[in-house]
Amino acid sequence: MLQLFLSTLAAFFGVQTEQNRVRDFQSRSPLPFIVMGILLAIALVASLIFIVKLVLA
């Protein structure tokens, strides 16, 4: 689970290594990466909203 998170996080920010990318694409299903990507996107948007509300309040 941690490896999935770190791999998705690295790909999310565009710093994924070639070795990790090849390893990830050898997995059977892309579904865990898709779900983790969606969760990371939601977390990013929520944290940005929180920071903006914190600054403006």
Coordinates of C-alpha atoms in Angstrom, one line a residue:
M1 CA 0.0 0.0 0.0
L2 CA 2.8 2.4 0.9
Q3 CA 4.6 1.6 -2.4
L4 CA 1.4 2.3 -4.3
F5 CA 1.0 5.6 -2.5
L6 CA 4.6 6.7 -3.1
S7 CA 4.5 5.6 -6.7
T8 CA 1.3 7.4 -7.4
L9 CA 2.5 10.5 -5.6
A10 CA 5.7 10.6 -7.6
A11 CA 3.8 10.2 -10.9
F12 CA 1.3 12.8 -9.7
F13 CA 4.1 15.4 -9.5
G14 CA 5.9 14.2 -12.5
V15 CA 9.1 12.9 -10.8
Q16 CA 8.6 9.1 -11.4
T17 CA 11.7 7.2 -12.2
E18 CA 11.8 5.0 -15.3
Q19 CA 12.5 1.9 -13.2
N20 CA 9.4 2.5 -11.0
R21 CA 7.2 3.4 -14.1
V22 CA 8.1 0.1 -15.7
R23 CA 7.4 -1.8 -12.5
D24 CA 4.1 -0.1 -12.1
F25 CA 3.0 -0.9 -15.7
Q26 CA 3.8 -4.6 -15.1
S27 CA 1.0 -4.8 -12.5
R28 CA -2.1 -6.6 -13.5
S29 CA -4.7 -3.9 -13.0
P30 CA -4.5 -0.1 -13.3
L31 CA -7.5 0.3 -10.9
P32 CA -5.5 0.8 -7.7
F33 CA -3.4 3.6 -9.4
I34 CA -6.5 5.3 -10.7
V35 CA -8.2 5.2 -7.3
M36 CA -5.1 6.5 -5.5
G37 CA -4.8 9.3 -8.1
I38 CA -8.3 10.4 -7.6
L39 CA -7.8 10.3 -3.8
L40 CA -4.6 12.4 -4.1
A41 CA -6.4 14.9 -6.4
I42 CA -9.2 15.3 -3.8
A43 CA -6.7 15.7 -1.0
L44 CA -4.8 18.3 -3.0
V45 CA -7.9 20.3 -3.7
A46 CA -9.2 20.0 -0.1
S47 CA -5.8 21.2 1.2
L48 CA -5.8 24.2 -1.1
I49 CA -9.3 25.2 -0.1
F50 CA -8.3 24.8 3.6
I51 CA -5.2 27.0 3.1
V52 CA -7.1 29.7 1.2
K53 CA -9.8 29.8 3.9
L54 CA -7.1 30.0 6.6
V55 CA -5.4 32.9 4.9
L56 CA -8.6 34.8 4.2
A57 CA -10.0 34.4 7.6

